[in-house]
Amino acid sequence: PAVIRNISIGGERFTDAIMQGMGKEWNEVEKLENNQRSLSQANIFFEDVNVQRQFDLLITEFARDIRRTTEYYQSQNKNVIIDKVFITGGGANLGNLAQQLSTQLSIPTVIHNPLTKLSVPTSFDKKHLEQIAARLGTAIGLALRGGE
């Protein structure tokens, strides 16, 4: 990666939007989220117009922060072209987030999978690892670095 930045809008903010829109507690929403592969398939989350509106606002704000970061980086590095954005963490799997960001940014946006270049022992549940891969970036990075 040429530039790495943490942006404060994450899965927690999306979960909060679902909680408020559905009137459910944190643990109830977490269970619902973990049982869904894609929020776009989970119509239960978007039955409430307020939940959908909150998601749209968060995605727009997220895209604005990414755009500011890329513009600043490019202003400091005139010959650099940013041709892809990677998103990580549990929130990366929310609905069509990557696709919506790609549309708003006009830059391909993909969910980072830190497992793609690692050999995973056969004793590990590969299906489960693929489901949680976006959450493993920091842990795998630290492990590869040999940090304590």
Tab-separated table of N, CA and C in Angstrom:
chain	number	residue	atom	x	y	z
A	1	PRO	N	0.824	-1.211	0.000
A	1	PRO	CA	0.000	0.000	0.000
A	1	PRO	C	0.858	1.261	0.000
A	2	ALA	N	0.398	2.253	-0.711
A	2	ALA	CA	1.124	3.515	-0.775
A	2	ALA	C	0.770	4.411	0.405
A	3	VAL	N	-0.455	4.341	0.851
A	3	VAL	CA	-0.889	5.163	1.968
A	3	VAL	C	-1.909	4.362	2.782
A	4	ILE	N	-1.785	4.471	4.084
A	4	ILE	CA	-2.709	3.789	4.984
A	4	ILE	C	-3.289	4.832	5.923
A	5	ARG	N	-4.596	4.785	6.101
A	5	ARG	CA	-5.229	5.734	7.014
A	5	ARG	C	-6.427	5.067	7.674
A	6	ASN	N	-6.552	5.274	8.952
A	6	ASN	CA	-7.745	4.823	9.664
A	6	ASN	C	-8.770	5.948	9.624
A	7	ILE	N	-9.983	5.594	9.263
A	7	ILE	CA	-11.074	6.557	9.219
A	7	ILE	C	-12.066	6.147	10.290
A	8	SER	N	-12.534	7.109	11.052
A	8	SER	CA	-13.344	6.810	12.232
A	8	SER	C	-14.715	6.213	11.924
A	9	ILE	N	-15.146	6.272	10.694
A	9	ILE	CA	-16.429	5.662	10.340
A	9	ILE	C	-16.155	4.183	10.110
A	10	GLY	N	-16.777	3.362	10.918
A	10	GLY	CA	-16.556	1.931	10.784
A	10	GLY	C	-17.824	1.161	11.056
A	11	GLY	N	-17.643	-0.122	11.204
A	11	GLY	CA	-18.757	-1.020	11.427
A	11	GLY	C	-19.607	-0.633	12.624
A	12	GLU	N	-18.966	-0.084	13.635
A	12	GLU	CA	-19.710	0.305	14.844
A	12	GLU	C	-20.751	1.374	14.528
A	13	ARG	N	-20.383	2.318	13.685
A	13	ARG	CA	-21.343	3.379	13.327
A	13	ARG	C	-22.512	2.811	12.524
A	14	PHE	N	-22.225	1.825	11.664
A	14	PHE	CA	-23.293	1.193	10.896
A	14	PHE	C	-24.198	0.382	11.830
A	15	THR	N	-23.595	-0.309	12.781
A	15	THR	CA	-24.377	-1.081	13.752
A	15	THR	C	-25.257	-0.147	14.569
A	16	ASP	N	-24.720	1.004	14.960
A	16	ASP	CA	-25.521	1.986	15.701
A	16	ASP	C	-26.739	2.429	14.884
A	17	ALA	N	-26.552	2.629	13.575
A	17	ALA	CA	-27.662	3.046	12.711
A	17	ALA	C	-28.744	1.969	12.683
A	18	ILE	N	-28.332	0.705	12.628
A	18	ILE	CA	-29.306	-0.389	12.635
A	18	ILE	C	-30.024	-0.434	13.978
A	19	MET	N	-29.258	-0.297	15.065
A	19	MET	CA	-29.848	-0.321	16.408
A	19	MET	C	-30.935	0.737	16.541
A	20	GLN	N	-30.603	1.940	16.154
A	20	GLN	CA	-31.555	3.042	16.292
A	20	GLN	C	-32.763	2.842	15.385
A	21	GLY	N	-32.511	2.440	14.155
A	21	GLY	CA	-33.603	2.268	13.197
A	21	GLY	C	-34.540	1.134	13.564
A	22	MET	N	-33.980	0.045	14.101
A	22	MET	CA	-34.800	-1.124	14.423
A	22	MET	C	-35.256	-1.142	15.880
A	23	GLY	N	-34.686	-0.255	16.704
A	23	GLY	CA	-35.048	-0.242	18.115
A	23	GLY	C	-34.593	-1.492	18.848
A	24	LYS	N	-33.426	-2.010	18.470
A	24	LYS	CA	-32.897	-3.229	19.090
A	24	LYS	C	-31.622	-2.922	19.861
A	25	GLU	N	-31.265	-3.828	20.752
A	25	GLU	CA	-30.040	-3.710	21.540
A	25	GLU	C	-28.838	-4.155	20.709
A	26	TRP	N	-27.647	-3.733	21.145
A	26	TRP	CA	-26.386	-4.010	20.460
A	26	TRP	C	-26.218	-5.511	20.182
A	27	ASN	N	-26.396	-6.348	21.201
A	27	ASN	CA	-26.145	-7.776	21.018
A	27	ASN	C	-27.135	-8.412	20.036
A	28	GLU	N	-28.363	-7.917	19.998
A	28	GLU	CA	-29.352	-8.434	19.047
A	28	GLU	C	-28.939	-8.104	17.610
A	29	VAL	N	-28.489	-6.873	17.402
A	29	VAL	CA	-28.082	-6.448	16.063
A	29	VAL	C	-26.819	-7.186	15.635
A	30	GLU	N	-25.870	-7.366	16.554
A	30	GLU	CA	-24.643	-8.109	16.230
A	30	GLU	C	-24.968	-9.523	15.775
A	31	LYS	N	-25.899	-10.175	16.447
A	31	LYS	CA	-26.309	-11.531	16.043
A	31	LYS	C	-26.898	-11.514	14.641
A	32	LEU	N	-27.760	-10.539	14.378
A	32	LEU	CA	-28.365	-10.431	13.050
A	32	LEU	C	-27.298	-10.205	11.988
A	33	GLU	N	-26.349	-9.307	12.271
A	33	GLU	CA	-25.284	-9.006	11.309
A	33	GLU	C	-24.431	-10.233	11.045
A	34	ASN	N	-24.088	-10.960	12.096
A	34	ASN	CA	-23.227	-12.133	11.940
A	34	ASN	C	-23.914	-13.267	11.203
A	35	ASN	N	-25.229	-13.272	11.186
A	35	ASN	CA	-25.967	-14.303	10.472
A	35	ASN	C	-26.201	-13.948	9.006
A	36	GLN	N	-25.812	-12.759	8.610
A	36	GLN	CA	-26.037	-12.315	7.239
A	36	GLN	C	-24.708	-12.215	6.494
A	37	ARG	N	-24.672	-12.686	5.288
A	37	ARG	CA	-23.471	-12.548	4.457
A	37	ARG	C	-23.422	-11.165	3.847
A	38	SER	N	-24.571	-10.602	3.584
A	38	SER	CA	-24.622	-9.301	2.926
A	38	SER	C	-25.859	-8.551	3.391
A	39	LEU	N	-25.662	-7.319	3.788
A	39	LEU	CA	-26.817	-6.533	4.212
A	39	LEU	C	-27.754	-6.251	3.046
A	40	SER	N	-27.237	-6.316	1.835
A	40	SER	CA	-28.129	-6.110	0.700
A	40	SER	C	-29.105	-7.278	0.573
A	41	GLN	N	-28.720	-8.442	1.093
A	41	GLN	CA	-29.608	-9.599	1.089
A	41	GLN	C	-30.470	-9.624	2.341
A	42	ALA	N	-30.103	-8.862	3.336
A	42	ALA	CA	-30.799	-8.875	4.616
A	42	ALA	C	-31.843	-7.776	4.645
A	43	ASN	N	-32.949	-8.001	3.984
A	43	ASN	CA	-33.988	-6.977	3.884
A	43	ASN	C	-34.492	-6.516	5.239
A	44	ILE	N	-34.314	-7.350	6.256
A	44	ILE	CA	-34.765	-6.986	7.595
A	44	ILE	C	-34.139	-5.662	8.048
A	45	PHE	N	-32.897	-5.403	7.624
A	45	PHE	CA	-32.221	-4.179	8.039
A	45	PHE	C	-32.791	-2.952	7.344
A	46	PHE	N	-33.308	-3.124	6.143
A	46	PHE	CA	-33.717	-1.967	5.361
A	46	PHE	C	-35.220	-1.814	5.239
A	47	GLU	N	-35.965	-2.553	6.049
A	47	GLU	CA	-37.406	-2.369	6.065
A	47	GLU	C	-37.745	-0.979	6.593
A	48	ASP	N	-36.875	-0.444	7.408
A	48	ASP	CA	-37.069	0.887	7.969
A	48	ASP	C	-36.323	1.894	7.105
A	49	VAL	N	-37.037	2.851	6.572
A	49	VAL	CA	-36.447	3.883	5.709
A	49	VAL	C	-35.359	4.651	6.454
A	50	ASN	N	-35.526	4.841	7.763
A	50	ASN	CA	-34.527	5.577	8.537
A	50	ASN	C	-33.194	4.843	8.578
A	51	VAL	N	-33.225	3.511	8.650
A	51	VAL	CA	-31.974	2.733	8.635
A	51	VAL	C	-31.275	2.934	7.299
A	52	GLN	N	-32.031	2.826	6.207
A	52	GLN	CA	-31.448	3.001	4.873
A	52	GLN	C	-30.880	4.407	4.708
A	53	ARG	N	-31.595	5.398	5.184
A	53	ARG	CA	-31.136	6.784	5.082
A	53	ARG	C	-29.830	6.980	5.861
A	54	GLN	N	-29.772	6.428	7.073
A	54	GLN	CA	-28.549	6.524	7.883
A	54	GLN	C	-27.375	5.859	7.184
A	55	PHE	N	-27.611	4.693	6.584
A	55	PHE	CA	-26.546	4.003	5.864
A	55	PHE	C	-26.053	4.858	4.697
A	56	ASP	N	-26.967	5.413	3.944
A	56	ASP	CA	-26.581	6.240	2.799
A	56	ASP	C	-25.738	7.436	3.246
A	57	LEU	N	-26.142	8.070	4.350
A	57	LEU	CA	-25.383	9.207	4.874
A	57	LEU	C	-23.986	8.783	5.330
A	58	LEU	N	-23.893	7.651	6.011
A	58	LEU	CA	-22.596	7.163	6.486
A	58	LEU	C	-21.673	6.820	5.320
A	59	ILE	N	-22.221	6.185	4.301
A	59	ILE	CA	-21.405	5.827	3.135
A	59	ILE	C	-20.916	7.079	2.418
A	60	THR	N	-21.772	8.084	2.314
A	60	THR	CA	-21.366	9.346	1.691
A	60	THR	C	-20.260	10.021	2.507
A	61	GLU	N	-20.406	10.025	3.827
A	61	GLU	CA	-19.381	10.611	4.697
A	61	GLU	C	-18.070	9.831	4.604
A	62	PHE	N	-18.176	8.517	4.570
A	62	PHE	CA	-17.006	7.646	4.443
A	62	PHE	C	-16.279	7.934	3.128
A	63	ALA	N	-17.028	8.018	2.036
A	63	ALA	CA	-16.444	8.305	0.728
A	63	ALA	C	-15.765	9.677	0.724
A	64	ARG	N	-16.380	10.654	1.384
A	64	ARG	CA	-15.790	11.998	1.455
A	64	ARG	C	-14.434	11.954	2.178
A	65	ASP	N	-14.356	11.200	3.290
A	65	ASP	CA	-13.085	11.081	4.011
A	65	ASP	C	-12.020	10.379	3.163
A	66	ILE	N	-12.411	9.367	2.443
A	66	ILE	CA	-11.459	8.662	1.566
A	66	ILE	C	-10.987	9.602	0.467
A	67	ARG	N	-11.927	10.339	-0.125
A	67	ARG	CA	-11.575	11.280	-1.203
A	67	ARG	C	-10.600	12.343	-0.695
A	68	ARG	N	-10.842	12.878	0.504
A	68	ARG	CA	-9.926	13.878	1.084
A	68	ARG	C	-8.530	13.292	1.259
A	69	THR	N	-8.474	12.063	1.735
A	69	THR	CA	-7.189	11.407	1.953
A	69	THR	C	-6.443	11.227	0.631
A	70	THR	N	-7.139	10.740	-0.387
A	70	THR	CA	-6.474	10.517	-1.669
A	70	THR	C	-6.040	11.831	-2.305
A	71	GLU	N	-6.883	12.852	-2.205
A	71	GLU	CA	-6.521	14.158	-2.772
A	71	GLU	C	-5.316	14.753	-2.053
A	72	TYR	N	-5.270	14.661	-0.734
A	72	TYR	CA	-4.123	15.174	0.021
A	72	TYR	C	-2.861	14.411	-0.364
A	73	TYR	N	-2.943	13.102	-0.392
A	73	TYR	CA	-1.770	12.294	-0.735
A	73	TYR	C	-1.268	12.638	-2.139
A	74	GLN	N	-2.188	12.781	-3.077
A	74	GLN	CA	-1.783	13.103	-4.442
A	74	GLN	C	-1.229	14.520	-4.551
A	75	SER	N	-1.694	15.437	-3.717
A	75	SER	CA	-1.139	16.788	-3.749
A	75	SER	C	0.308	16.797	-3.231
A	76	GLN	N	0.638	15.878	-2.346
A	76	GLN	CA	1.995	15.768	-1.806
A	76	GLN	C	2.902	14.924	-2.694
A	77	ASN	N	2.322	14.113	-3.531
A	77	ASN	CA	3.056	13.190	-4.397
A	77	ASN	C	2.483	13.298	-5.809
A	78	LYS	N	2.942	14.289	-6.538
A	78	LYS	CA	2.336	14.676	-7.814
A	78	LYS	C	2.263	13.556	-8.853
A	79	ASN	N	3.218	12.640	-8.861
A	79	ASN	CA	3.250	11.604	-9.889
A	79	ASN	C	2.490	10.335	-9.503
A	80	VAL	N	1.842	10.338	-8.364
A	80	VAL	CA	1.146	9.150	-7.875
A	80	VAL	C	-0.276	9.090	-8.413
A	81	ILE	N	-0.655	7.898	-8.817
A	81	ILE	CA	-2.028	7.650	-9.229
A	81	ILE	C	-2.585	6.586	-8.293
A	82	ILE	N	-3.681	6.891	-7.640
A	82	ILE	CA	-4.336	5.916	-6.768
A	82	ILE	C	-5.359	5.194	-7.622
A	83	ASP	N	-5.139	3.897	-7.787
A	83	ASP	CA	-5.990	3.137	-8.692
A	83	ASP	C	-6.855	2.085	-8.003
A	84	LYS	N	-6.757	1.998	-6.668
A	84	LYS	CA	-7.575	1.025	-5.953
A	84	LYS	C	-7.626	1.401	-4.484
A	85	VAL	N	-8.761	1.158	-3.861
A	85	VAL	CA	-8.939	1.381	-2.430
A	85	VAL	C	-9.300	0.037	-1.799
A	86	PHE	N	-8.611	-0.287	-0.716
A	86	PHE	CA	-8.910	-1.507	0.037
A	86	PHE	C	-9.596	-1.108	1.334
A	87	ILE	N	-10.657	-1.813	1.689
A	87	ILE	CA	-11.297	-1.578	2.978
A	87	ILE	C	-11.160	-2.848	3.816
A	88	THR	N	-11.029	-2.658	5.128
A	88	THR	CA	-10.820	-3.778	6.033
A	88	THR	C	-11.727	-3.657	7.247
A	89	GLY	N	-11.657	-4.654	8.093
A	89	GLY	CA	-12.434	-4.657	9.331
A	89	GLY	C	-13.780	-5.315	9.124
A	90	GLY	N	-14.477	-5.554	10.216
A	90	GLY	CA	-15.776	-6.208	10.152
A	90	GLY	C	-16.791	-5.439	9.344
A	91	GLY	N	-16.711	-4.139	9.376
A	91	GLY	CA	-17.651	-3.308	8.618
A	91	GLY	C	-17.463	-3.388	7.120
A	92	ALA	N	-16.315	-3.865	6.667
A	92	ALA	CA	-16.055	-3.964	5.227
A	92	ALA	C	-17.052	-4.875	4.537
A	93	ASN	N	-17.602	-5.824	5.273
A	93	ASN	CA	-18.543	-6.786	4.698
A	93	ASN	C	-19.989	-6.318	4.703
A	94	LEU	N	-20.231	-5.109	5.151
A	94	LEU	CA	-21.604	-4.632	5.235
A	94	LEU	C	-22.180	-4.358	3.853
A	95	GLY	N	-23.191	-5.119	3.524
A	95	GLY	CA	-23.942	-4.883	2.294
A	95	GLY	C	-23.059	-4.741	1.079
A	96	ASN	N	-23.383	-3.792	0.265
A	96	ASN	CA	-22.616	-3.500	-0.942
A	96	ASN	C	-21.701	-2.308	-0.716
A	97	LEU	N	-21.121	-2.225	0.466
A	97	LEU	CA	-20.292	-1.076	0.826
A	97	LEU	C	-19.185	-0.840	-0.196
A	98	ALA	N	-18.439	-1.888	-0.534
A	98	ALA	CA	-17.331	-1.720	-1.483
A	98	ALA	C	-17.843	-1.211	-2.828
A	99	GLN	N	-18.958	-1.759	-3.297
A	99	GLN	CA	-19.515	-1.326	-4.580
A	99	GLN	C	-20.001	0.119	-4.517
A	100	GLN	N	-20.651	0.477	-3.416
A	100	GLN	CA	-21.147	1.844	-3.284
A	100	GLN	C	-19.997	2.839	-3.197
A	101	LEU	N	-18.928	2.465	-2.480
A	101	LEU	CA	-17.761	3.349	-2.422
A	101	LEU	C	-17.102	3.468	-3.791
A	102	SER	N	-17.008	2.369	-4.520
A	102	SER	CA	-16.441	2.414	-5.880
A	102	SER	C	-17.197	3.407	-6.743
A	103	THR	N	-18.508	3.368	-6.634
A	103	THR	CA	-19.350	4.271	-7.422
A	103	THR	C	-19.111	5.723	-7.022
A	104	GLN	N	-19.111	5.988	-5.725
A	104	GLN	CA	-18.947	7.374	-5.266
A	104	GLN	C	-17.544	7.913	-5.513
A	105	LEU	N	-16.535	7.035	-5.428
A	105	LEU	CA	-15.152	7.484	-5.572
A	105	LEU	C	-14.643	7.421	-7.005
A	106	SER	N	-15.331	6.671	-7.851
A	106	SER	CA	-14.864	6.392	-9.218
A	106	SER	C	-13.489	5.727	-9.190
A	107	ILE	N	-13.265	4.918	-8.165
A	107	ILE	CA	-12.034	4.141	-8.008
A	107	ILE	C	-12.458	2.752	-7.550
A	108	PRO	N	-11.904	1.696	-8.149
A	108	PRO	CA	-12.259	0.360	-7.661
A	108	PRO	C	-11.981	0.239	-6.157
A	109	THR	N	-12.951	-0.275	-5.433
A	109	THR	CA	-12.841	-0.459	-3.987
A	109	THR	C	-13.099	-1.930	-3.707
A	110	VAL	N	-12.167	-2.557	-3.002
A	110	VAL	CA	-12.285	-3.986	-2.730
A	110	VAL	C	-12.084	-4.254	-1.244
A	111	ILE	N	-12.653	-5.354	-0.802
A	111	ILE	CA	-12.467	-5.789	0.577
A	111	ILE	C	-11.132	-6.516	0.647
A	112	HIS	N	-10.264	-6.043	1.518
A	112	HIS	CA	-8.933	-6.624	1.654
A	112	HIS	C	-9.026	-7.998	2.310
A	113	ASN	N	-8.352	-8.965	1.720
A	113	ASN	CA	-8.274	-10.306	2.284
A	113	ASN	C	-6.807	-10.618	2.549
A	114	PRO	N	-6.366	-10.505	3.799
A	114	PRO	CA	-4.952	-10.733	4.112
A	114	PRO	C	-4.541	-12.197	4.015
A	115	LEU	N	-5.481	-13.082	3.754
A	115	LEU	CA	-5.168	-14.508	3.671
A	115	LEU	C	-4.740	-14.950	2.274
A	116	THR	N	-4.898	-14.090	1.274
A	116	THR	CA	-4.692	-14.513	-0.110
A	116	THR	C	-3.283	-15.032	-0.383
A	117	LYS	N	-2.298	-14.526	0.305
A	117	LYS	CA	-0.926	-14.966	0.031
A	117	LYS	C	-0.336	-15.791	1.176
A	118	LEU	N	-1.208	-16.281	2.059
A	118	LEU	CA	-0.742	-17.088	3.180
A	118	LEU	C	-1.121	-18.542	2.975
A	119	SER	N	-0.274	-19.423	3.451
A	119	SER	CA	-0.613	-20.842	3.478
A	119	SER	C	-1.324	-21.109	4.793
A	120	VAL	N	-2.539	-21.567	4.697
A	120	VAL	CA	-3.337	-21.830	5.891
A	120	VAL	C	-3.337	-23.338	6.131
A	121	PRO	N	-2.970	-23.762	7.338
A	121	PRO	CA	-2.975	-25.206	7.634
A	121	PRO	C	-4.354	-25.816	7.399
A	122	THR	N	-4.380	-27.054	6.979
A	122	THR	CA	-5.644	-27.730	6.690
A	122	THR	C	-6.504	-27.909	7.932
A	123	SER	N	-5.899	-27.813	9.105
A	123	SER	CA	-6.668	-27.971	10.342
A	123	SER	C	-7.564	-26.756	10.624
A	124	PHE	N	-7.352	-25.668	9.920
A	124	PHE	CA	-8.175	-24.477	10.097
A	124	PHE	C	-9.434	-24.592	9.238
A	125	ASP	N	-10.514	-24.037	9.705
A	125	ASP	CA	-11.767	-24.007	8.962
A	125	ASP	C	-11.674	-22.874	7.937
A	126	LYS	N	-11.346	-23.235	6.699
A	126	LYS	CA	-11.112	-22.219	5.669
A	126	LYS	C	-12.361	-21.407	5.357
A	127	LYS	N	-13.531	-22.030	5.426
A	127	LYS	CA	-14.763	-21.294	5.164
A	127	LYS	C	-14.955	-20.197	6.213
A	128	HIS	N	-14.727	-20.536	7.463
A	128	HIS	CA	-14.860	-19.545	8.537
A	128	HIS	C	-13.815	-18.437	8.381
A	129	LEU	N	-12.584	-18.804	8.055
A	129	LEU	CA	-11.535	-17.800	7.872
A	129	LEU	C	-11.885	-16.829	6.749
A	130	GLU	N	-12.456	-17.333	5.665
A	130	GLU	CA	-12.850	-16.458	4.558
A	130	GLU	C	-13.933	-15.482	4.998
A	131	GLN	N	-14.826	-15.934	5.869
A	131	GLN	CA	-15.907	-15.080	6.342
A	131	GLN	C	-15.386	-13.949	7.225
A	132	ILE	N	-14.305	-14.204	7.970
A	132	ILE	CA	-13.785	-13.189	8.895
A	132	ILE	C	-12.486	-12.556	8.410
A	133	ALA	N	-12.065	-12.869	7.196
A	133	ALA	CA	-10.766	-12.420	6.679
A	133	ALA	C	-10.561	-10.916	6.794
A	134	ALA	N	-11.574	-10.126	6.477
A	134	ALA	CA	-11.415	-8.664	6.503
A	134	ALA	C	-11.093	-8.149	7.901
A	135	ARG	N	-11.430	-8.927	8.924
A	135	ARG	CA	-11.166	-8.533	10.313
A	135	ARG	C	-9.752	-8.888	10.769
A	136	LEU	N	-9.026	-9.646	9.975
A	136	LEU	CA	-7.751	-10.206	10.418
A	136	LEU	C	-6.516	-9.415	10.003
A	137	GLY	N	-6.681	-8.341	9.264
A	137	GLY	CA	-5.545	-7.605	8.710
A	137	GLY	C	-4.511	-7.183	9.737
A	138	THR	N	-4.931	-6.548	10.810
A	138	THR	CA	-3.987	-6.061	11.815
A	138	THR	C	-3.290	-7.219	12.506
A	139	ALA	N	-4.051	-8.228	12.890
A	139	ALA	CA	-3.460	-9.385	13.594
A	139	ALA	C	-2.437	-10.103	12.712
A	140	ILE	N	-2.770	-10.323	11.461
A	140	ILE	CA	-1.852	-11.011	10.543
A	140	ILE	C	-0.636	-10.134	10.281
A	141	GLY	N	-0.846	-8.850	10.098
A	141	GLY	CA	0.280	-7.943	9.877
A	141	GLY	C	1.257	-7.951	11.043
A	142	LEU	N	0.735	-7.900	12.251
A	142	LEU	CA	1.606	-7.941	13.433
A	142	LEU	C	2.310	-9.273	13.555
A	143	ALA	N	1.618	-10.346	13.256
A	143	ALA	CA	2.233	-11.680	13.331
A	143	ALA	C	3.357	-11.822	12.320
A	144	LEU	N	3.135	-11.322	11.099
A	144	LEU	CA	4.170	-11.405	10.077
A	144	LEU	C	5.372	-10.528	10.409
A	145	ARG	N	5.106	-9.432	11.087
A	145	ARG	CA	6.178	-8.525	11.488
A	145	ARG	C	7.011	-9.114	12.612
A	146	GLY	N	6.411	-10.006	13.366
A	146	GLY	CA	7.123	-10.617	14.479
A	146	GLY	C	7.058	-9.792	15.726
A	147	GLY	N	6.115	-8.842	15.767
A	147	GLY	CA	5.962	-7.983	16.941
A	147	GLY	C	5.433	-8.736	18.140
A	148	GLU	N	5.650	-8.156	19.276
A	148	GLU	CA	5.159	-8.781	20.501
A	148	GLU	C	4.008	-7.991	21.070
